[in-house]
């Protein structure tokens, strides 16, 4: 074997390994910077939704959930799936929509029960549309028994006609397996209560891990960006259209 060829055979794997290390280091740096940047927007999203909730509307749309419902990762809170659903509802019904977003960044089922559900109960009028998408933050320390007990308690307190979503796809690893186990619980308990389930897991999983990582994820490599939130909204739209059609028919007969 000639010396140049030997050098090439040694150098190429070394260069590939170095490139991989550099890419990994840059990725971690971008992830930390992106996470910090989005963390600084949490209070801005919450304030934006609080102001939105003060605006009048013919229809009342209430959302329960976590940071995804807050729109963390979107270029604007209104481009979250909640904002997209509200806009769709306005367009389909021809009526104004007031949005009260009771979601909280970082919320788990226990926070939904302790904080969001009491706020829903205190509302003077019931919502015309209620979406519930929560549970993803329970996956890190997933306890199936606790998850089921807390979800059952939450569902028991929701009004008829609530639209609940299953958990999005985590694509790979133990989180993906736990999400599938949690979703089996979601679908079973929703069926017991007669709730429609927005197939968020199927909608996100169809995108694939590679596509999600390349163009549907925000700066923290976790939350959706505007494109990702459009995928989330697509899981709700068929069920929302049913509500919109019923609402429009009721308005036409008044």
Short mmCIF file of C-alpha atoms in Angstrom, two decimals:
data_model
loop_
_atom_site.label_atom_id
_atom_site.label_comp_id
_atom_site.label_asym_id
_atom_site.label_seq_id
_atom_site.Cartn_x
_atom_site.Cartn_y
_atom_site.Cartn_z
CA UNK A 1 0.00 0.00 0.00
CA UNK A 2 1.42 3.39 -0.99
CA UNK A 3 2.03 6.03 1.65
CA UNK A 4 -0.46 8.61 0.20
CA UNK A 5 -3.20 5.98 0.12
CA UNK A 6 -2.44 4.93 3.68
CA UNK A 7 -2.55 8.55 4.83
CA UNK A 8 -5.91 9.01 3.07
CA UNK A 9 -7.36 5.90 4.67
CA UNK A 10 -6.38 7.20 8.09
CA UNK A 11 -7.23 10.86 7.51
CA UNK A 12 -10.72 10.48 6.08
CA UNK A 13 -12.26 8.71 9.12
CA UNK A 14 -10.51 11.18 11.42
CA UNK A 15 -11.90 14.15 9.49
CA UNK A 16 -15.39 12.63 9.48
CA UNK A 17 -15.17 12.09 13.23
CA UNK A 18 -13.96 15.65 13.79
CA UNK A 19 -16.79 17.02 11.63
CA UNK A 20 -19.31 15.02 13.63
CA UNK A 21 -17.88 16.34 16.91
CA UNK A 22 -17.99 19.92 15.64
CA UNK A 23 -21.56 19.50 14.40
CA UNK A 24 -22.60 18.01 17.75
CA UNK A 25 -20.96 20.86 19.67
CA UNK A 26 -22.56 23.50 17.45
CA UNK A 27 -25.91 21.77 17.78
CA UNK A 28 -25.69 21.81 21.57
CA UNK A 29 -24.69 25.46 21.49
CA UNK A 30 -27.62 26.34 19.22
CA UNK A 31 -29.95 24.31 21.42
CA UNK A 32 -28.88 26.14 24.58
CA UNK A 33 -29.12 29.53 22.89
CA UNK A 34 -32.50 28.70 21.36
CA UNK A 35 -33.89 27.39 24.63
CA UNK A 36 -32.77 30.52 26.46
CA UNK A 37 -34.25 32.76 23.77
CA UNK A 38 -37.63 31.03 23.89
CA UNK A 39 -37.63 31.00 27.69
CA UNK A 40 -37.47 34.79 27.57
CA UNK A 41 -40.67 34.90 25.51
CA UNK A 42 -42.88 32.91 27.90
CA UNK A 43 -44.20 35.96 29.74
CA UNK A 44 -44.79 37.76 26.45
CA UNK A 45 -46.96 34.92 25.15
CA UNK A 46 -48.92 34.79 28.39
CA UNK A 47 -49.51 38.56 28.29
CA UNK A 48 -50.57 38.39 24.63
CA UNK A 49 -53.21 35.76 25.37
CA UNK A 50 -54.41 37.65 28.42
CA UNK A 51 -55.01 40.71 26.25
CA UNK A 52 -56.75 38.57 23.61
CA UNK A 53 -59.10 37.23 26.25
CA UNK A 54 -60.35 40.74 26.99
CA UNK A 55 -61.60 41.26 23.44
CA UNK A 56 -65.30 40.63 22.80
CA UNK A 57 -66.60 37.95 20.47
CA UNK A 58 -69.81 36.26 19.39
CA UNK A 59 -68.31 32.84 20.10
CA UNK A 60 -66.16 31.81 23.05
CA UNK A 61 -63.21 29.51 22.43
CA UNK A 62 -61.35 28.25 25.51
CA UNK A 63 -58.07 26.32 25.38
CA UNK A 64 -56.50 24.18 28.10
CA UNK A 65 -52.96 22.98 27.66
CA UNK A 66 -49.25 23.64 27.99
CA UNK A 67 -46.60 25.68 26.18
CA UNK A 68 -47.79 24.44 22.78
CA UNK A 69 -51.19 26.04 23.39
CA UNK A 70 -49.32 29.20 24.44
CA UNK A 71 -47.58 29.14 21.07
CA UNK A 72 -44.02 28.90 22.33
CA UNK A 73 -41.80 28.55 19.27
CA UNK A 74 -44.17 30.31 16.87
CA UNK A 75 -43.13 33.62 15.34
CA UNK A 76 -46.23 35.14 16.98
CA UNK A 77 -48.61 33.65 19.58
CA UNK A 78 -51.43 33.97 17.07
CA UNK A 79 -49.63 31.51 14.80
CA UNK A 80 -49.87 28.76 17.42
CA UNK A 81 -52.41 26.02 16.84
CA UNK A 82 -54.82 27.84 19.16
CA UNK A 83 -54.50 31.01 17.11
CA UNK A 84 -54.91 29.11 13.86
CA UNK A 85 -58.02 27.33 15.14
CA UNK A 86 -59.55 30.63 16.27
CA UNK A 87 -58.94 32.16 12.85
CA UNK A 88 -60.43 29.12 11.13
CA UNK A 89 -63.48 29.31 13.37
CA UNK A 90 -63.99 32.96 12.44
CA UNK A 91 -63.71 32.20 8.75
CA UNK A 92 -66.03 29.19 8.82
CA UNK A 93 -68.77 30.77 10.92
CA UNK A 94 -68.51 34.38 9.81
CA UNK A 95 -68.68 35.38 13.47
CA UNK A 96 -66.23 37.04 15.83
CA UNK A 97 -64.43 34.77 18.28
CA UNK A 98 -63.18 35.57 21.75
CA UNK A 99 -60.26 33.36 22.81
CA UNK A 100 -59.53 32.63 26.46
CA UNK A 101 -56.33 30.66 26.64
CA UNK A 102 -56.02 29.08 30.08
CA UNK A 103 -52.94 27.07 29.15
CA UNK A 104 -49.62 27.43 30.99
CA UNK A 105 -46.10 26.80 29.80
CA UNK A 106 -44.71 23.71 31.49
CA UNK A 107 -48.12 22.52 32.64
CA UNK A 108 -48.69 18.86 33.38
CA UNK A 109 -51.99 17.20 34.13
CA UNK A 110 -51.65 18.16 37.79
CA UNK A 111 -51.39 21.87 36.89
CA UNK A 112 -54.39 21.55 34.60
CA UNK A 113 -56.37 20.13 37.51
CA UNK A 114 -55.09 22.58 40.11
CA UNK A 115 -55.11 25.82 38.12
CA UNK A 116 -56.70 25.63 34.67
CA UNK A 117 -59.78 23.62 35.55
CA UNK A 118 -60.82 25.91 38.44
CA UNK A 119 -60.43 28.89 36.07
CA UNK A 120 -62.69 27.14 33.57
CA UNK A 121 -65.28 26.52 36.28
CA UNK A 122 -65.26 30.18 37.30
CA UNK A 123 -66.20 31.35 33.83
CA UNK A 124 -69.70 32.88 33.80
CA UNK A 125 -70.65 31.32 30.46
CA UNK A 126 -69.67 27.93 29.05
CA UNK A 127 -67.39 27.90 25.99
CA UNK A 128 -68.77 27.28 22.53
CA UNK A 129 -65.51 25.50 21.72
CA UNK A 130 -63.11 23.88 24.17
CA UNK A 131 -59.85 22.23 23.15
CA UNK A 132 -57.65 20.28 25.54
CA UNK A 133 -54.11 19.24 24.59
CA UNK A 134 -51.98 18.36 27.60
CA UNK A 135 -49.90 15.50 28.90
CA UNK A 136 -46.65 15.83 26.94
CA UNK A 137 -44.88 17.25 29.99
CA UNK A 138 -45.92 14.17 31.97
CA UNK A 139 -43.89 11.89 29.71
CA UNK A 140 -40.47 12.59 31.27
CA UNK A 141 -41.59 11.04 34.57
CA UNK A 142 -44.42 8.96 33.13
CA UNK A 143 -46.41 6.95 35.65
CA UNK A 144 -49.27 5.18 33.82
CA UNK A 145 -51.46 4.85 36.91
CA UNK A 146 -51.07 8.48 37.91
CA UNK A 147 -51.53 9.64 34.32
CA UNK A 148 -54.79 7.72 34.04
CA UNK A 149 -56.12 8.90 37.40
CA UNK A 150 -55.37 12.55 36.69
CA UNK A 151 -56.66 12.40 33.13
CA UNK A 152 -59.85 10.70 34.29
CA UNK A 153 -60.39 13.47 36.84
CA UNK A 154 -59.82 16.13 34.18
CA UNK A 155 -62.13 14.55 31.62
CA UNK A 156 -64.87 14.09 34.22
CA UNK A 157 -64.94 17.85 34.76
CA UNK A 158 -65.06 18.87 31.10
CA UNK A 159 -68.31 19.87 29.40
CA UNK A 160 -69.85 17.71 26.71
CA UNK A 161 -68.50 18.46 23.28
CA UNK A 162 -64.94 19.16 24.42
CA UNK A 163 -62.30 18.33 21.81
CA UNK A 164 -59.38 16.52 23.40
CA UNK A 165 -56.11 15.70 21.67
CA UNK A 166 -53.80 12.79 22.14
CA UNK A 167 -50.09 13.43 22.65
CA UNK A 168 -47.85 14.35 19.73
CA UNK A 169 -45.28 11.91 18.44
CA UNK A 170 -41.92 11.87 20.18
CA UNK A 171 -40.69 9.76 17.25
CA UNK A 172 -37.92 7.77 18.92
CA UNK A 173 -36.72 6.16 22.13
CA UNK A 174 -38.40 5.68 25.48
CA UNK A 175 -40.33 8.94 25.15
CA UNK A 176 -41.94 7.64 21.97
CA UNK A 177 -42.94 4.42 23.69
CA UNK A 178 -44.33 6.26 26.71
CA UNK A 179 -46.32 8.62 24.48
CA UNK A 180 -47.93 5.65 22.71
CA UNK A 181 -48.82 4.13 26.08
CA UNK A 182 -50.26 7.44 27.27
CA UNK A 183 -52.28 7.80 24.07
CA UNK A 184 -53.92 4.43 24.59
CA UNK A 185 -55.14 5.80 27.92
CA UNK A 186 -56.27 9.06 26.29
CA UNK A 187 -58.35 7.28 23.67
CA UNK A 188 -59.89 4.85 26.14
CA UNK A 189 -60.93 7.54 28.63
CA UNK A 190 -62.15 9.86 25.88
CA UNK A 191 -64.35 7.06 24.53
CA UNK A 192 -65.81 6.56 28.00
CA UNK A 193 -66.78 10.24 28.16
CA UNK A 194 -67.87 10.52 24.54
CA UNK A 195 -65.19 13.07 23.60
CA UNK A 196 -63.82 13.41 20.09
CA UNK A 197 -60.06 12.92 19.94
CA UNK A 198 -57.95 15.11 17.67
CA UNK A 199 -55.31 12.70 16.26
CA UNK A 200 -52.28 14.82 17.06
CA UNK A 201 -49.97 11.82 17.34
CA UNK A 202 -50.83 10.57 13.84
CA UNK A 203 -50.60 14.07 12.33
CA UNK A 204 -47.14 14.71 13.77
CA UNK A 205 -45.80 11.21 13.21
CA UNK A 206 -46.68 11.39 9.51
CA UNK A 207 -44.19 14.24 9.18
CA UNK A 208 -41.31 11.99 10.18
CA UNK A 209 -38.45 12.77 12.54
CA UNK A 210 -36.20 14.10 9.77
CA UNK A 211 -38.74 16.56 8.34
CA UNK A 212 -39.68 17.73 11.82
CA UNK A 213 -36.05 18.34 12.75
CA UNK A 214 -35.29 20.15 9.49
CA UNK A 215 -38.19 22.56 9.08
CA UNK A 216 -40.91 22.17 11.72
CA UNK A 217 -39.06 22.74 14.97
CA UNK A 218 -38.31 25.99 16.79
CA UNK A 219 -34.97 27.29 17.99
CA UNK A 220 -34.97 25.04 21.05
CA UNK A 221 -35.28 21.91 18.88
CA UNK A 222 -38.38 20.93 20.85
CA UNK A 223 -41.35 23.21 20.31
CA UNK A 224 -42.97 23.50 16.88
CA UNK A 225 -42.36 26.52 14.70
CA UNK A 226 -45.03 28.09 12.47
CA UNK A 227 -44.95 25.12 10.09
CA UNK A 228 -45.12 22.68 12.96
CA UNK A 229 -48.11 24.44 14.47
CA UNK A 230 -49.95 24.22 11.16
CA UNK A 231 -49.55 20.45 11.44
CA UNK A 232 -50.92 20.57 14.99
CA UNK A 233 -53.90 22.62 13.84
CA UNK A 234 -54.63 20.13 11.05
CA UNK A 235 -55.33 17.46 13.67
CA UNK A 236 -58.12 19.57 15.15
CA UNK A 237 -59.66 21.03 11.99
CA UNK A 238 -62.09 18.20 11.01
CA UNK A 239 -63.54 18.21 14.52
CA UNK A 240 -63.59 21.99 14.67
CA UNK A 241 -65.41 22.12 11.34
CA UNK A 242 -68.16 19.99 12.82
CA UNK A 243 -68.57 22.45 15.69
CA UNK A 244 -68.41 25.39 13.27
CA UNK A 245 -71.13 23.88 11.07
CA UNK A 246 -73.40 23.31 14.07
CA UNK A 247 -72.73 26.83 15.34
CA UNK A 248 -73.44 28.40 11.96
CA UNK A 249 -76.68 26.42 11.59
CA UNK A 250 -77.79 27.60 15.03
CA UNK A 251 -77.00 31.21 14.14
CA UNK A 252 -78.96 30.95 10.88
CA UNK A 253 -82.08 29.81 12.70
CA UNK A 254 -81.96 32.57 15.31
#
